Amino acid sequence: MLEPELQRDLINVRRKHTINGHVRFREATALAIGNLPEFQRIEKQRIESFRGTPLEDRDASHLILQAYRREIISHRYLPRVIDSWQSPAHDFGPPTLYRLMQAFTTVLTDRVKTNPQVFAAQTIAITGLLGGFIGLDSPELNDGNVIEV
């Protein structure tokens, strides 16, 4: 039996072998990773970096298009992400990488209730894309399959 403090960092991901098993496994893994204390600490630092990175409209447009090309979001989300970037529903501050991240997550928020694993996988993929823009390493969970239901 493991000590309680060690058990909390274990990831228990189980999925049936189905035609989409590899996609569901990645989604479950993304959700489990988000609960790890070390991951949470690193993500806090990443968010601070995003808040401190000013972003021009042309760079935001490029990153939004890259999210589509990498099949992180589908064409149905493009206009909504662009609108959310240009006219945020909430005050996320000046145009920074953080505000762009919020534009994506605001548009995808309905997924939290309808499909939390997909939301987690999309959020990690978006964070990876945006982190790559400023040279931060981040795991890419998207292998070219649109993460959309």
CSV table of C-alpha atoms in Angstrom, one decimal:
chain,number,residue,atom,x,y,z
A,1,MET,CA,0.0,0.0,0.0
A,2,LEU,CA,1.3,3.4,-1.0
A,3,GLU,CA,1.5,6.4,1.3
A,4,PRO,CA,-1.5,8.8,0.9
A,5,GLU,CA,0.7,11.6,-0.4
A,6,LEU,CA,2.1,9.3,-3.1
A,7,GLN,CA,-1.3,8.0,-4.1
A,8,ARG,CA,-2.7,11.4,-4.9
A,9,ASP,CA,-0.2,11.7,-7.7
A,10,LEU,CA,-1.1,8.4,-9.4
A,11,ILE,CA,-3.1,8.5,-12.6
A,12,ASN,CA,-5.7,5.8,-13.1
A,13,VAL,CA,-6.9,5.8,-16.7
A,14,ARG,CA,-9.0,2.9,-17.9
A,15,ARG,CA,-10.8,2.7,-21.2
A,16,LYS,CA,-12.4,0.0,-23.2
A,17,HIS,CA,-10.8,-1.0,-26.5
A,18,THR,CA,-13.0,0.6,-29.1
A,19,ILE,CA,-12.5,2.0,-32.6
A,20,ASN,CA,-11.9,5.4,-31.0
A,21,GLY,CA,-10.1,4.1,-27.9
A,22,HIS,CA,-6.8,5.9,-28.6
A,23,VAL,CA,-8.7,9.3,-28.8
A,24,ARG,CA,-10.7,8.5,-25.6
A,25,PHE,CA,-7.5,7.5,-23.8
A,26,ARG,CA,-5.8,10.7,-24.7
A,27,GLU,CA,-8.8,12.7,-23.4
A,28,ALA,CA,-8.9,10.8,-20.1
A,29,THR,CA,-5.1,11.2,-19.8
A,30,ALA,CA,-5.5,15.0,-20.3
A,31,LEU,CA,-8.1,15.2,-17.6
A,32,ALA,CA,-6.0,13.2,-15.2
A,33,ILE,CA,-2.9,15.2,-15.8
A,34,GLY,CA,-4.7,18.4,-14.9
A,35,ASN,CA,-5.2,17.1,-11.3
A,36,LEU,CA,-1.5,16.6,-10.6
A,37,PRO,CA,0.1,19.1,-8.2
A,38,GLU,CA,3.3,19.5,-10.3
A,39,PHE,CA,1.2,20.2,-13.5
A,40,GLN,CA,-0.8,22.8,-11.6
A,41,ARG,CA,2.4,24.6,-10.5
A,42,ILE,CA,3.8,24.6,-14.0
A,43,GLU,CA,0.5,25.8,-15.5
A,44,LYS,CA,0.4,28.7,-13.0
A,45,GLN,CA,3.8,29.8,-14.2
A,46,ARG,CA,2.7,29.4,-17.8
A,47,ILE,CA,-0.3,31.6,-17.2
A,48,GLU,CA,1.8,34.3,-15.7
A,49,SER,CA,4.0,34.2,-18.8
A,50,PHE,CA,0.9,34.4,-21.0
A,51,ARG,CA,-0.3,37.5,-19.1
A,52,GLY,CA,3.1,39.2,-19.6
A,53,THR,CA,3.2,38.6,-23.3
A,54,PRO,CA,1.7,41.4,-25.4
A,55,LEU,CA,0.0,40.2,-28.6
A,56,GLU,CA,-0.6,42.0,-31.9
A,57,ASP,CA,-3.8,41.3,-33.9
A,58,ARG,CA,-1.8,39.7,-36.7
A,59,ASP,CA,-0.1,37.3,-34.3
A,60,ALA,CA,-3.5,36.4,-32.7
A,61,SER,CA,-5.0,35.8,-36.2
A,62,HIS,CA,-2.0,33.6,-37.0
A,63,LEU,CA,-2.4,31.5,-33.8
A,64,ILE,CA,-6.2,31.1,-34.3
A,65,LEU,CA,-5.5,29.9,-37.9
A,66,GLN,CA,-2.9,27.5,-36.6
A,67,ALA,CA,-5.4,26.1,-34.1
A,68,TYR,CA,-7.7,25.3,-37.0
A,69,ARG,CA,-4.9,23.9,-39.2
A,70,ARG,CA,-3.7,21.7,-36.4
A,71,GLU,CA,-7.3,20.6,-36.0
A,72,ILE,CA,-7.5,21.7,-32.4
A,73,ILE,CA,-10.7,23.6,-33.2
A,74,SER,CA,-13.0,23.1,-36.2
A,75,HIS,CA,-14.1,25.7,-38.7
A,76,ARG,CA,-17.4,26.2,-36.7
A,77,TYR,CA,-15.4,27.8,-33.9
A,78,LEU,CA,-13.2,30.2,-35.9
A,79,PRO,CA,-15.7,33.1,-36.1
A,80,ARG,CA,-16.5,32.8,-32.4
A,81,VAL,CA,-12.9,32.7,-31.3
A,82,ILE,CA,-12.1,35.7,-33.5
A,83,ASP,CA,-15.1,37.6,-32.0
A,84,SER,CA,-14.0,36.6,-28.5
A,85,TRP,CA,-10.5,37.9,-29.1
A,86,GLN,CA,-11.6,41.2,-30.6
A,87,SER,CA,-14.5,41.8,-28.2
A,88,PRO,CA,-14.0,39.7,-25.0
A,89,ALA,CA,-17.1,39.0,-23.0
A,90,HIS,CA,-15.1,39.7,-19.8
A,91,ASP,CA,-12.2,42.0,-19.0
A,92,PHE,CA,-9.2,39.8,-19.6
A,93,GLY,CA,-6.9,42.9,-19.7
A,94,PRO,CA,-4.9,44.2,-22.7
A,95,PRO,CA,-4.3,42.2,-25.8
A,96,THR,CA,-1.9,39.5,-24.5
A,97,LEU,CA,-1.4,35.8,-25.0
A,98,TYR,CA,-3.5,35.2,-21.9
A,99,ARG,CA,-6.5,37.1,-23.5
A,100,LEU,CA,-6.2,34.9,-26.6
A,101,MET,CA,-6.2,31.8,-24.4
A,102,GLN,CA,-9.3,33.1,-22.7
A,103,ALA,CA,-10.9,33.7,-26.2
A,104,PHE,CA,-10.4,30.0,-27.0
A,105,THR,CA,-11.6,28.7,-23.6
A,106,THR,CA,-14.6,31.0,-23.4
A,107,VAL,CA,-15.8,29.7,-26.7
A,108,LEU,CA,-15.2,26.1,-25.7
A,109,THR,CA,-16.7,26.4,-22.2
A,110,ASP,CA,-19.9,24.5,-23.1
A,111,ARG,CA,-17.7,21.5,-23.4
A,112,VAL,CA,-16.9,21.5,-19.7
A,113,LYS,CA,-20.4,20.1,-19.0
A,114,THR,CA,-21.1,18.2,-22.3
A,115,ASN,CA,-17.7,16.5,-22.7
A,116,PRO,CA,-15.1,17.4,-20.1
A,117,GLN,CA,-12.4,15.1,-21.4
A,118,VAL,CA,-12.5,16.7,-24.9
A,119,PHE,CA,-12.4,20.2,-23.3
A,120,ALA,CA,-9.4,19.2,-21.3
A,121,ALA,CA,-7.6,17.8,-24.4
A,122,GLN,CA,-8.4,20.9,-26.4
A,123,THR,CA,-7.3,23.2,-23.6
A,124,ILE,CA,-4.0,21.4,-23.3
A,125,ALA,CA,-3.5,21.5,-27.1
A,126,ILE,CA,-4.3,25.2,-27.2
A,127,THR,CA,-1.9,25.8,-24.3
A,128,GLY,CA,0.8,23.9,-26.2
A,129,LEU,CA,0.2,26.0,-29.3
A,130,LEU,CA,0.3,29.3,-27.5
A,131,GLY,CA,3.2,28.2,-25.3
A,132,GLY,CA,5.2,27.3,-28.4
A,133,PHE,CA,4.7,30.8,-29.7
A,134,ILE,CA,6.9,32.1,-26.8
A,135,GLY,CA,9.1,29.1,-26.6
A,136,LEU,CA,7.6,27.2,-23.7
A,137,ASP,CA,7.5,23.5,-24.0
A,138,SER,CA,4.1,21.8,-23.6
A,139,PRO,CA,2.8,18.4,-24.4
A,140,GLU,CA,0.8,18.1,-27.6
A,141,LEU,CA,-2.0,15.7,-27.2
A,142,ASN,CA,-3.6,16.3,-30.6
A,143,ASP,CA,-2.3,13.8,-33.2
A,144,GLY,CA,-4.1,15.4,-36.1
A,145,ASN,CA,-7.6,14.3,-35.2
A,146,VAL,CA,-10.2,17.1,-34.7
A,147,ILE,CA,-11.0,17.1,-31.0
A,148,GLU,CA,-14.7,17.8,-31.5
A,149,VAL,CA,-17.9,15.9,-30.9
